[in-house]
Amino acid sequence: MITFSEQQLKVPKLARPVYLVTAGQSKFDRGFPDKRTEELCIDALTQAAELLNMTPAELKSYIHTCYYGHFADHFGDQLLGEAVIHDRLGLDPLGNIGVKTGGATGGSTLWEAMKTVASGYSDCVLAMGWERMDEVPTDEGNFLISCAADKDWESPLGHIYTGYYAVMAQKYWQVFGKEEESFRRTLAEIAVKHRGYARFNPYAQGPMKITVEDVLKSPVVAYPLRALDCCLMSVGAACAIICDEDTALKLTRNTKNKPLRIWVAAGSHTLRPADRRDMAIPLLPNETADQYKDLEERFPGGGRYPGFTGFLGARMAAWYGYRMAGITDPTEDLDVIELHDAFTISDVQTYEDIGIRPYGEGRTYVESGDCYHTNPHTGKPGKLPSNLSGGLIGCMHAVGATGIMQTFEIATHLWGRWAEVHGDEKIWKSFNRKKPSDWTDLQVKGANRALAISHAGVGSHVTATILMDPDHLLKADA
Amino acid sequence: MSMFGQVYVKDNQYKIKGDFHHLTPNQPIRDADGWKLLGVTNPRDMTYIHSYGGEAVFFESLSQGKLMATRCDNPKCEAQGTIYQPFRIHCMDCLRKCTVIDMTDLAQKTAKIHTFMVCERSGAFSILDKPIKFINVEFDGVATILMGYLSLGDPKIGMSVVPIFKRTSPTYTILDLSWVPSGTPEKRLPEGFSY
């Protein structure tokens, strides 16, 4: 049984308020034979400056410290890639450091940036993330990704990360999904939704207009997961600028970007799922112990927590993050979210880990229509739209950039700039992509609070990034 | 004549002989339309030298038909008596060195599949046949759940399995441990494996 001490459960408190003022990103694609990584990073920083009506040089003059999220050095065959990018961005001799936490690298980079501003060390920090996954063929890429598992105990088993991850999907599928055809269709619905929303995102790598039947007919990768259930392998960059209040007000004066309060919290769990020990479920503010008393009865095999069906790292990131920001019920308090949909089934697992639905009931978030921009059953706005960017399945998974892309996406809703950032014909043309004739404005109207979950592999690292309009805080002293 | 890189240890120092890398020339990457230079290939073929440290006994034992685990025996630790498989050198709570125990018999009697996945793909350098039947094996009285692969039959949650060991031409990796359904006749085991 794993237990926590009082000290370990301290709710983090920032020494001063921290703000996200702007962000930017490059085009995302499977490969960029014609661009070096620094070109993509410069694209991202240039967009961040433009959203503040500034030149990159003007924005750079405010930056004091830099955090660079880049996971897989071995893909690019370049150690100290952070130093290369830092030099090419012309930010020497400022202090900088690299961050590597697998799929959560983007979120972890924001976590570090936030703490640096909160502590007073810096008033303005650049958080930049990227990934270069096109420098080896796909099977060698799978080998390199498998190096993120335990090299002695897991990686030799096929050198395929999907295999280590999907055993958890299988357990969830059988225990909580009860192997029901209706649940399999719900998973497919997620793939249709995310690839469909990606059609309205010019940055997105994998837009597709598909049906549930298309997903169910796609090739099996690891049963019950099929090719269209899985996220993309991507190249691209994303960045965000994190500031104290004075700098935030200066940078956003006379712009459409309102400074957004930001909190980032982090959790972790074993690199090997094999090492997970049994424990009591850490409860979120909208849960009670009583509601899980009969979990094993309702879902035979589901009584072991987190077992192979939940992500303790995600649960703890939400546990700390919600308390930091005053969130008592994520579905009621938040307006839009971006989740780490590495696979359709892990998207469902995350609904439960972060308290959008109780354990065992994640599928109802999709089946109710709550997760859509427009609820398909009622025609009214979805209660809590998720992954309007297209997520990792439809938009991208350029690992080091992913958590920052998600945060940029939710920020555009809070700024009321989603349509401008995603609908501008010039952007579509510059990426050599065709804006669909049925392009739809997915702006969540009146959005004031949002969440992004950044997640590594089998859940070794997870962050929860919360953004709020400062006029709509839930807790005065947050 | 080239020779695979080999390593032994003398006086706690690595001694190496043979070829640890192979030279392959770079090749230009050109745009098929216009033949403009876009980049270059960078071939790499390297051999890593890796220490198993305190886990070496686990991997050596597989080649001898034994499944070793560890147990925290620290009377001051809340986790005293906890058995770990995967083998952990130190207890994850008190960080004291665990006791190495032989759990072959326990595995033969109580191993069953906690979850599984049949994977149709593999990464480069994989030597397992596809599809790979990943299984996670639970044991009575063991706190954790070991990942492995099923060599025969179709996996099901709750299915009883037994360990088999590659005692002939072992690889000294986790691949020397595999699993088969309980009751599988020895003559059906894959080449090199035995109970």
XYZ file of C-alpha atoms in Angstrom:
673
model
C 0.000 0.000 0.000
C 1.375 3.378 -0.947
C 0.582 6.311 1.342
C 1.442 10.015 1.398
C 2.699 12.163 4.235
C 1.133 15.487 5.183
C 4.189 17.278 3.813
C 3.843 15.525 0.481
C 0.217 16.596 0.240
C 0.943 20.298 0.824
C -1.054 22.334 -1.663
C 1.497 24.351 -3.680
C 1.261 28.118 -3.226
C 2.808 30.588 -5.665
C 4.737 33.453 -4.055
C 3.137 35.904 -6.511
C 0.576 35.685 -9.336
C 1.872 34.384 -12.656
C 0.448 35.125 -16.110
C 0.507 33.698 -19.597
C 0.581 36.662 -22.010
C 1.093 35.117 -25.415
C 2.021 31.931 -27.226
C 2.759 30.683 -30.706
C 3.398 27.576 -32.729
C 4.732 26.310 -36.030
C 2.978 24.200 -38.588
C 2.931 20.547 -37.465
C 3.722 17.724 -39.858
C 5.206 14.226 -40.048
C 8.401 15.617 -41.512
C 10.041 18.848 -42.610
C 12.751 17.938 -45.149
C 13.127 21.629 -45.921
C 13.335 23.113 -42.419
C 15.718 22.915 -39.512
C 14.288 22.792 -36.000
C 15.333 26.356 -35.231
C 13.259 27.584 -38.179
C 10.181 26.015 -36.576
C 11.045 27.548 -33.203
C 11.467 30.964 -34.787
C 8.072 30.549 -36.485
C 6.537 29.904 -33.051
C 8.244 32.845 -31.332
C 7.391 35.171 -34.215
C 3.712 34.296 -33.889
C 3.836 34.870 -30.135
C 5.269 38.348 -30.777
C 2.732 39.128 -33.494
C -0.168 38.328 -31.165
C 1.178 41.156 -28.967
C 1.657 43.451 -31.981
C 5.398 43.303 -31.386
C 8.438 42.298 -33.343
C 10.327 39.217 -32.121
C 13.208 41.522 -31.129
C 10.890 43.647 -28.977
C 9.449 40.584 -27.256
C 12.906 39.079 -26.726
C 14.010 42.215 -24.894
C 11.671 41.265 -22.021
C 12.819 37.628 -21.689
C 15.044 36.903 -18.690
C 15.210 33.077 -18.512
C 14.445 30.300 -20.999
C 13.130 26.774 -20.538
C 13.379 24.421 -23.476
C 11.279 21.288 -23.706
C 12.735 18.678 -26.022
C 12.399 15.038 -25.185
C 14.265 12.771 -27.570
C 17.837 13.871 -28.201
C 18.585 10.585 -29.905
C 16.073 11.281 -32.701
C 18.023 14.338 -33.751
C 21.472 12.961 -32.922
C 22.229 16.268 -31.193
C 23.028 16.665 -27.521
C 22.582 20.144 -26.089
C 20.002 20.872 -28.756
C 18.678 23.470 -26.322
C 21.909 25.434 -26.687
C 21.579 25.308 -30.470
C 18.051 26.700 -30.355
C 18.935 29.287 -27.699
C 21.772 30.573 -29.873
C 19.660 30.627 -33.040
C 16.929 32.544 -31.199
C 19.603 35.086 -30.275
C 18.970 34.779 -26.554
C 22.525 34.335 -25.304
C 23.783 35.022 -22.655
C 20.513 34.459 -20.765
C 20.283 31.435 -18.499
C 18.539 28.462 -20.061
C 17.904 24.832 -19.283
C 16.406 21.803 -21.006
C 13.401 19.884 -19.713
C 12.705 16.219 -20.548
C 9.717 14.351 -19.196
C 8.542 12.276 -22.152
C 5.111 13.190 -23.486
C 4.695 15.616 -20.584
C 7.738 17.636 -21.614
C 5.687 20.601 -22.848
C 3.666 20.775 -19.641
C 6.771 20.327 -17.505
C 8.449 23.189 -19.364
C 5.535 25.444 -18.438
C 5.737 24.132 -14.860
C 9.354 25.282 -14.605
C 8.613 28.637 -16.258
C 5.747 29.293 -13.858
C 7.871 28.537 -10.798
C 10.656 30.786 -12.017
C 8.303 33.756 -12.281
C 6.450 32.896 -9.068
C 9.712 32.814 -7.131
C 10.743 36.239 -8.377
C 13.870 34.965 -10.107
C 12.553 36.241 -13.441
C 9.755 38.574 -14.517
C 9.464 37.160 -18.014
C 10.278 33.624 -19.129
C 10.230 31.880 -22.476
C 8.889 28.302 -22.468
C 9.683 26.762 -25.853
C 9.157 23.138 -26.826
C 9.844 21.143 -29.982
C 10.400 17.679 -31.301
C 12.134 16.319 -34.356
C 10.845 12.802 -35.070
C 11.489 12.652 -38.800
C 15.221 11.949 -38.742
C 14.842 8.154 -38.680
C 12.466 5.698 -40.428
C 9.316 4.766 -38.477
C 10.540 1.386 -37.184
C 13.728 2.959 -35.878
C 11.566 5.709 -34.437
C 9.560 3.049 -32.619
C 12.816 1.643 -31.309
C 13.934 5.060 -30.073
C 10.571 5.717 -28.411
C 10.760 2.307 -26.705
C 13.934 3.530 -25.007
C 11.577 5.564 -22.800
C 10.546 2.279 -21.188
C 12.842 0.384 -18.805
C 15.769 -0.702 -20.982
C 16.323 -4.040 -19.235
C 12.820 -5.094 -18.282
C 10.582 -3.742 -21.043
C 12.346 -2.357 -24.129
C 13.756 -5.689 -25.372
C 10.158 -6.931 -25.507
C 9.543 -5.916 -29.114
C 11.014 -2.405 -28.880
C 7.477 -1.106 -29.342
C 6.130 1.337 -26.774
C 2.543 0.731 -27.838
C 2.828 -2.756 -26.388
C 3.836 -1.537 -22.945
C 1.093 1.073 -22.965
C -1.686 -0.954 -24.494
C -1.743 -3.629 -21.798
C -3.365 -0.934 -19.668
C -5.838 -0.188 -22.431
C -6.697 -3.893 -22.558
C -7.344 -3.959 -18.814
C -9.521 -0.860 -18.979
C -11.335 -2.245 -22.017
C -12.178 -5.476 -20.209
C -12.831 -4.165 -16.693
C -14.517 -0.793 -17.203
C -15.475 -1.152 -20.863
C -16.698 -4.705 -20.264
C -15.632 -5.437 -23.860
C -18.916 -3.933 -25.006
C -19.320 -3.134 -28.670
C -21.022 0.093 -27.613
C -17.878 1.147 -25.726
C -15.700 0.283 -28.730
C -17.919 2.604 -30.782
C -17.567 5.333 -28.153
C -13.790 5.083 -28.514
C -14.142 5.373 -32.272
C -16.330 8.439 -31.778
C -13.403 10.146 -30.029
C -11.162 9.499 -33.049
C -13.835 10.877 -35.380
C -14.274 13.957 -33.194
C -10.579 14.777 -32.881
C -9.695 14.201 -36.510
C -12.790 16.179 -37.445
C -11.885 19.183 -35.296
C -8.377 19.035 -36.773
C -9.960 19.900 -40.134
C -10.573 23.428 -38.843
C -7.006 23.841 -37.570
C -4.439 24.943 -40.175
C -1.559 23.817 -37.940
C -2.921 20.265 -37.685
C -1.129 17.325 -39.248
C -3.912 14.738 -39.318
C -7.280 16.232 -40.300
C -9.774 13.661 -41.559
C -13.474 13.563 -42.245
C -14.211 10.012 -41.130
C -16.932 7.917 -39.561
C -17.051 5.509 -36.646
C -17.119 2.698 -39.213
C -13.875 3.975 -40.761
C -12.168 3.802 -37.368
C -13.508 0.311 -36.710
C -12.247 -0.876 -40.097
C -8.763 0.630 -39.749
C -5.884 -1.831 -39.210
C -5.435 -3.320 -35.747
C -2.349 -1.979 -33.991
C -2.890 -3.693 -30.661
C -6.444 -4.976 -30.133
C -8.805 -3.243 -29.361
C -6.803 -0.240 -30.587
C -6.722 0.402 -34.308
C -4.620 2.748 -36.401
C -7.169 5.574 -36.252
C -7.325 5.296 -32.433
C -3.672 6.315 -32.158
C -1.956 9.687 -31.989
C 0.323 11.144 -34.626
C 4.118 11.194 -34.712
C 5.019 14.803 -35.440
C 7.580 17.516 -35.942
C 6.963 21.069 -34.790
C 7.479 23.726 -32.141
C 5.371 25.768 -29.736
C 6.155 28.467 -27.192
C 4.585 30.557 -24.446
C 5.621 33.691 -22.582
C 5.100 33.608 -18.816
C 5.296 36.838 -16.772
C 4.699 38.564 -13.491
C 1.802 40.995 -13.257
C 3.656 44.220 -14.097
C 5.343 42.742 -17.148
C 2.118 41.074 -18.235
C 0.285 44.393 -18.179
C 3.058 46.124 -20.132
C 3.245 43.426 -22.782
C -0.493 43.175 -23.358
C -1.342 46.898 -23.318
C -3.441 47.764 -26.387
C -3.498 44.143 -27.581
C -6.275 41.566 -27.807
C -4.420 39.307 -25.359
C -5.616 39.675 -21.807
C -3.043 38.367 -19.332
C -4.258 34.966 -18.116
C -3.486 33.610 -14.682
C -1.614 30.333 -14.946
C -1.080 27.480 -12.506
C 0.764 24.304 -13.364
C 0.864 21.273 -11.080
C 2.636 17.979 -11.599
C 2.298 14.341 -10.614
C 4.221 11.171 -11.330
C 4.077 7.416 -11.158
C 6.316 4.463 -11.881
C 8.066 4.264 -15.240
C 7.174 0.564 -15.339
C 3.452 -0.109 -14.829
C 4.754 -3.364 -13.322
C 5.861 -1.471 -10.202
C 2.455 -0.018 -9.350
C 1.379 -0.920 -5.835
C -2.130 -0.927 -4.502
C -3.380 2.228 -2.768
C -6.487 4.169 -1.796
C -7.842 6.544 -4.459
C -6.677 10.125 -3.741
C -9.958 12.033 -3.880
C -10.583 15.180 -5.891
C -12.764 17.948 -4.400
C -15.843 16.690 -6.255
C -15.492 13.087 -5.057
C -16.214 11.105 -1.889
C -14.738 7.822 -0.696
C -18.244 6.360 -0.530
C -18.744 6.562 -4.261
C -15.913 4.076 -4.822
C -16.822 1.581 -2.102
C -18.524 -0.748 -4.559
C -16.186 -0.174 -7.515
C -15.024 -3.806 -7.514
C -18.624 -4.984 -7.333
C -19.733 -2.811 -10.237
C -16.594 -3.445 -12.283
C -15.035 -6.788 -11.314
C -11.251 -6.399 -11.438
C -11.492 -2.633 -11.001
C -10.937 -2.570 -7.263
C -7.161 -2.382 -7.472
C -6.080 1.277 -7.676
C -4.505 2.586 -9.785
C -3.903 -0.922 -11.103
C -3.487 -0.873 -14.844
C -6.624 1.177 -15.450
C -5.855 4.596 -13.975
C -3.034 7.105 -14.138
C -2.008 8.125 -10.629
C 0.267 10.844 -12.075
C -2.726 12.501 -13.751
C -4.815 12.146 -10.624
C -2.126 13.844 -8.513
C -1.538 16.648 -11.029
C -5.277 17.407 -10.822
C -5.256 16.901 -7.044
C -2.642 19.622 -6.570
C -3.755 21.844 -9.448
C -7.448 22.045 -8.539
C -6.621 22.964 -4.967
C -4.089 25.593 -6.086
C -6.609 27.287 -8.358
C -9.782 26.726 -6.310
C -11.473 24.291 -8.685
C -14.084 22.236 -6.864
C -15.759 20.587 -9.842
C -13.878 20.584 -13.152
C -16.980 20.103 -15.281
C -18.738 23.048 -13.673
C -15.731 25.330 -13.178
C -13.930 24.900 -16.506
C -15.096 25.998 -19.954
C -12.711 24.219 -22.334
C -9.990 21.584 -21.981
C -7.255 19.883 -23.979
C -6.376 16.338 -22.923
C -3.486 14.083 -23.836
C -5.318 11.713 -26.201
C -2.355 9.490 -27.063
C -4.955 6.811 -27.711
C -8.730 7.047 -27.657
C -8.863 4.797 -24.616
C -6.327 6.847 -22.654
C -8.482 9.896 -23.337
C -11.322 8.110 -21.509
C -9.011 7.038 -18.680
C -7.988 10.672 -18.220
C -11.620 11.874 -17.918
C -11.711 9.782 -14.750
C -8.259 10.618 -13.444
C -9.016 14.349 -13.552
C -12.514 14.045 -12.153
C -14.640 14.958 -15.153
C -16.347 11.655 -14.539
C -16.025 9.163 -11.654
C -13.830 6.093 -12.151
C -15.606 3.603 -14.354
C -17.883 6.164 -15.976
C -15.548 8.029 -18.337
C -17.394 6.963 -21.456
C -20.462 9.011 -20.465
C -18.515 12.220 -21.053
C -18.470 11.347 -24.745
C -21.839 9.625 -24.917
C -23.605 12.586 -23.273
C -22.171 14.950 -25.888
C -20.587 17.082 -23.129
C -17.139 16.830 -24.749
C -18.200 18.421 -28.031
C -18.082 22.050 -29.088
C -21.731 21.602 -30.021
C -23.510 18.735 -28.357
C -24.663 16.456 -31.214
C -27.678 15.297 -29.211
C -29.043 18.717 -28.254
C -27.522 21.133 -30.758
C -26.533 23.309 -27.804
C -22.961 24.153 -26.692
C -21.151 21.175 -25.141
C -20.879 21.409 -21.364
C -17.074 21.082 -21.401
C -15.612 20.886 -24.917
C -12.360 18.968 -25.218
C -9.560 18.813 -27.774
C -10.964 21.336 -30.217
C -7.431 21.574 -31.639
C -7.765 17.977 -32.794
C -5.547 16.828 -29.941
C -2.705 14.393 -30.357
C -4.852 12.231 -32.612
C -5.784 14.959 -35.074
C -3.431 17.889 -34.567
C 0.002 16.676 -33.503
C 2.238 14.982 -30.997
C 5.575 16.723 -31.412
C 6.405 15.573 -27.909
C 8.299 18.540 -26.428
C 5.816 20.978 -27.950
C 2.564 19.156 -27.253
C 1.753 20.511 -23.794
C 2.519 24.041 -24.966
C 0.389 23.663 -28.101
C -2.502 22.533 -25.873
C -2.026 25.563 -23.630
C -1.885 27.929 -26.598
C -5.085 26.363 -27.877
C -7.049 26.899 -24.656
C -5.617 30.422 -24.325
C -7.022 31.376 -27.743
C -10.504 30.586 -26.398
C -9.980 32.703 -23.290
C -8.654 35.568 -25.417
C -11.591 35.196 -27.816
C -9.072 34.822 -30.666
C -9.688 31.208 -31.722
C -11.232 32.126 -35.075
C -8.483 34.620 -35.861
C -5.684 32.146 -35.096
C -7.315 29.196 -36.877
C -9.350 30.785 -39.606
C -6.988 33.263 -41.255
C -6.683 32.343 -44.959
C -3.088 33.603 -44.971
C -2.065 30.950 -42.431
C -3.709 28.143 -44.401
C -1.974 29.305 -47.571
C 1.430 29.724 -45.927
C 1.237 26.092 -44.793
C 0.178 24.970 -48.281
C -3.037 23.626 -46.750
C -6.566 24.140 -48.028
C -9.100 25.700 -45.710
C -12.203 23.469 -45.900
C -15.335 24.996 -47.385
C -17.254 23.966 -44.260
C -14.667 25.514 -41.904
C -16.379 26.162 -38.580
C -15.547 28.646 -35.841
C -14.956 26.525 -32.719
C -14.518 29.489 -30.370
C -16.036 28.549 -27.006
C -18.093 31.619 -26.296
C -17.540 33.272 -22.941
C -14.724 30.909 -21.958
C -13.016 32.099 -18.757
C -11.262 29.020 -17.372
C -9.452 26.182 -19.052
C -7.234 23.178 -18.450
C -4.573 21.265 -20.398
C -3.198 17.870 -19.389
C 0.289 16.922 -20.533
C 1.148 13.263 -20.018
C 4.202 11.057 -20.416
C 3.920 7.518 -21.714
C 2.429 5.145 -19.181
C 1.981 8.060 -16.776
C 5.473 8.594 -15.382
C 4.990 12.378 -15.500
C 1.764 14.352 -15.850
C 1.076 18.074 -15.550
C -2.158 20.008 -15.242
C -1.996 23.549 -16.638
C -4.868 25.771 -15.575
C -5.585 29.140 -17.176
C -8.090 31.678 -15.888
C -9.267 35.122 -16.858
C -8.151 37.139 -13.796
C -11.644 38.616 -13.552
C -13.104 35.140 -13.122
C -10.939 33.568 -10.435
C -12.405 30.922 -8.164
C -10.227 31.704 -5.171
C -9.169 35.190 -4.137
C -5.756 34.219 -2.782
C -4.847 31.673 -5.477
C 38.412 -9.632 -40.278
C 35.704 -7.949 -38.250
C 34.613 -9.344 -34.918
C 31.608 -8.477 -32.743
C 32.545 -6.159 -29.919
C 33.215 -8.135 -26.733
C 33.710 -6.929 -23.164
C 34.981 -8.473 -19.957
C 35.842 -6.931 -16.629
C 39.237 -7.190 -14.955
C 39.976 -5.410 -11.681
C 36.586 -3.640 -12.007
C 37.609 -2.090 -15.328
C 35.997 -2.794 -18.703
C 38.307 -4.506 -21.185
C 37.062 -4.425 -24.766
C 38.057 -6.127 -27.983
C 36.570 -6.427 -31.461
C 34.612 -3.903 -33.515
C 32.270 -1.593 -31.644
C 31.177 0.409 -34.648
C 31.075 0.039 -38.389
C 31.778 2.852 -40.794
C 29.132 3.628 -43.405
C 29.497 6.697 -45.636
C 27.086 9.612 -45.567
C 24.694 9.954 -48.489
C 23.140 13.188 -49.794
C 19.357 13.698 -49.503
C 18.047 15.469 -52.599
C 14.673 16.780 -53.718
C 13.379 14.445 -56.455
C 12.155 17.564 -58.307
C 15.194 19.628 -59.218
C 17.781 17.532 -57.371
C 18.381 20.305 -54.846
C 20.372 19.271 -51.778
C 18.166 19.108 -48.647
C 20.278 17.139 -46.202
C 22.478 14.140 -45.591
C 22.187 10.681 -43.999
C 24.195 10.081 -40.835
C 24.631 6.301 -40.410
C 25.351 5.049 -36.908
C 26.059 1.476 -35.822
C 27.234 1.370 -32.257
C 27.520 -1.172 -29.447
C 26.728 -0.018 -25.920
C 28.408 -1.402 -22.814
C 25.786 -1.782 -20.087
C 26.074 -2.897 -16.457
C 23.209 -4.795 -14.791
C 24.668 -3.831 -11.421
C 22.697 -5.350 -8.567
C 20.164 -6.855 -10.973
C 22.795 -9.082 -12.610
C 21.774 -12.022 -10.412
C 18.244 -11.858 -11.829
C 19.403 -12.110 -15.444
C 22.039 -14.751 -14.690
C 19.428 -16.832 -12.854
C 17.074 -16.879 -15.832
C 19.699 -18.804 -17.762
C 19.715 -21.313 -14.866
C 15.936 -21.750 -14.866
C 15.263 -19.636 -11.793
C 13.051 -16.599 -11.286
C 14.522 -14.378 -8.606
C 12.662 -11.610 -6.790
C 13.444 -9.386 -3.817
C 11.814 -8.792 -0.455
C 12.141 -5.942 2.019
C 13.233 -7.437 5.332
C 13.793 -4.171 7.184
C 11.832 -4.504 10.456
C 11.599 -0.711 10.679
C 9.997 -0.368 7.243
C 6.232 -0.223 6.701
C 6.806 -2.352 3.617
C 8.583 -5.145 5.529
C 7.740 -8.478 3.927
C 6.753 -6.918 0.597
C 7.937 -8.991 -2.345
C 8.887 -7.166 -5.520
C 8.757 -8.620 -9.001
C 10.206 -6.896 -11.031
C 13.242 -7.424 -8.875
C 14.143 -4.196 -7.033
C 17.608 -3.886 -5.576
C 16.398 -1.512 -2.875
C 13.023 -1.244 -1.140
C 11.113 1.664 -2.675
C 10.069 2.893 0.780
C 13.083 2.582 3.105
C 15.770 2.307 0.384
C 17.474 -0.498 2.331
C 18.896 -3.310 0.209
C 16.298 -6.040 -0.281
C 16.837 -9.755 0.245
C 17.101 -11.775 -2.966
C 14.656 -14.703 -2.980
C 13.925 -17.514 -5.416
C 10.240 -17.336 -6.406
C 10.327 -19.924 -9.192
C 8.071 -22.286 -7.260
C 5.623 -19.505 -6.378
C 5.457 -18.469 -10.032
C 4.877 -22.042 -11.177
C 1.971 -22.409 -8.765
C 0.257 -19.006 -8.757
C 1.127 -16.975 -11.877
C -1.830 -15.682 -13.804
C -2.398 -13.029 -16.439
C -3.420 -9.635 -15.017
C -3.725 -8.047 -18.453
C -2.297 -8.552 -21.918
C -1.941 -7.104 -25.381
C -1.389 -8.712 -28.737
C 0.776 -6.348 -30.750
C 1.010 -6.650 -34.506
C 4.012 -4.340 -34.837
C 7.499 -4.082 -33.436
C 10.322 -1.582 -33.516
C 13.680 -1.919 -35.215
C 16.063 -4.440 -33.616
C 13.239 -6.537 -32.134
C 13.997 -10.259 -32.262
C 10.559 -11.434 -31.108
C 8.198 -12.978 -33.660
C 5.037 -11.038 -34.420
C 2.394 -10.782 -33.235
C 3.933 -10.231 -29.812
C 1.689 -11.415 -26.986
C 2.552 -9.085 -24.116
C 1.327 -10.320 -20.759
C 1.485 -8.828 -17.283
C 1.728 -11.562 -14.708
C 0.487 -11.375 -11.122
C 1.534 -13.755 -8.330
C 0.014 -14.522 -4.947
C 1.689 -12.501 -2.224
C 3.704 -10.310 -4.611
C 3.028 -6.545 -4.562
C 3.812 -5.839 -8.189
C 3.021 -7.259 -11.634
C 5.697 -8.475 -14.038
C 5.666 -7.771 -17.767
C 6.643 -10.561 -20.130
C 5.546 -12.378 -23.273
C 3.489 -15.466 -23.902
C 5.172 -17.959 -26.247
C 2.239 -20.306 -26.829
C -1.546 -19.994 -26.842
C -3.835 -16.978 -26.711
C -3.725 -14.776 -23.620
C -6.780 -14.140 -21.456
C -7.112 -12.157 -18.243
C -7.040 -14.579 -15.295
C -5.392 -17.387 -17.291
C -2.851 -19.527 -15.370
C 0.609 -19.438 -16.863
C 4.011 -20.870 -15.956
C 7.491 -19.503 -16.585
C 9.873 -21.050 -19.095
C 13.563 -20.246 -19.326
C 16.022 -20.065 -22.187
C 18.765 -22.221 -20.778
C 20.228 -23.113 -24.162
C 22.036 -20.190 -25.822
C 20.667 -17.628 -23.374
C 20.646 -13.956 -24.345
C 21.085 -12.818 -20.718
C 18.203 -10.391 -21.231
C 14.578 -10.374 -20.129
C 13.855 -12.356 -23.308
C 15.266 -15.454 -21.556
C 12.043 -15.506 -19.515
C 8.808 -16.371 -21.279
C 5.461 -17.831 -20.289
C 3.195 -20.603 -21.513
C -0.268 -21.748 -20.424
C -0.226 -24.100 -17.421
C -0.108 -27.722 -18.495
C 1.809 -27.136 -21.734
C 3.908 -30.270 -22.491
C 7.655 -29.597 -22.403
C 8.100 -30.895 -25.947
C 5.978 -28.001 -27.248
C 8.194 -25.299 -25.778
C 10.083 -22.997 -28.162
C 13.632 -23.936 -29.108
C 16.127 -23.415 -26.308
C 13.422 -23.041 -23.604
C 12.629 -25.440 -20.778
C 10.708 -25.354 -17.513
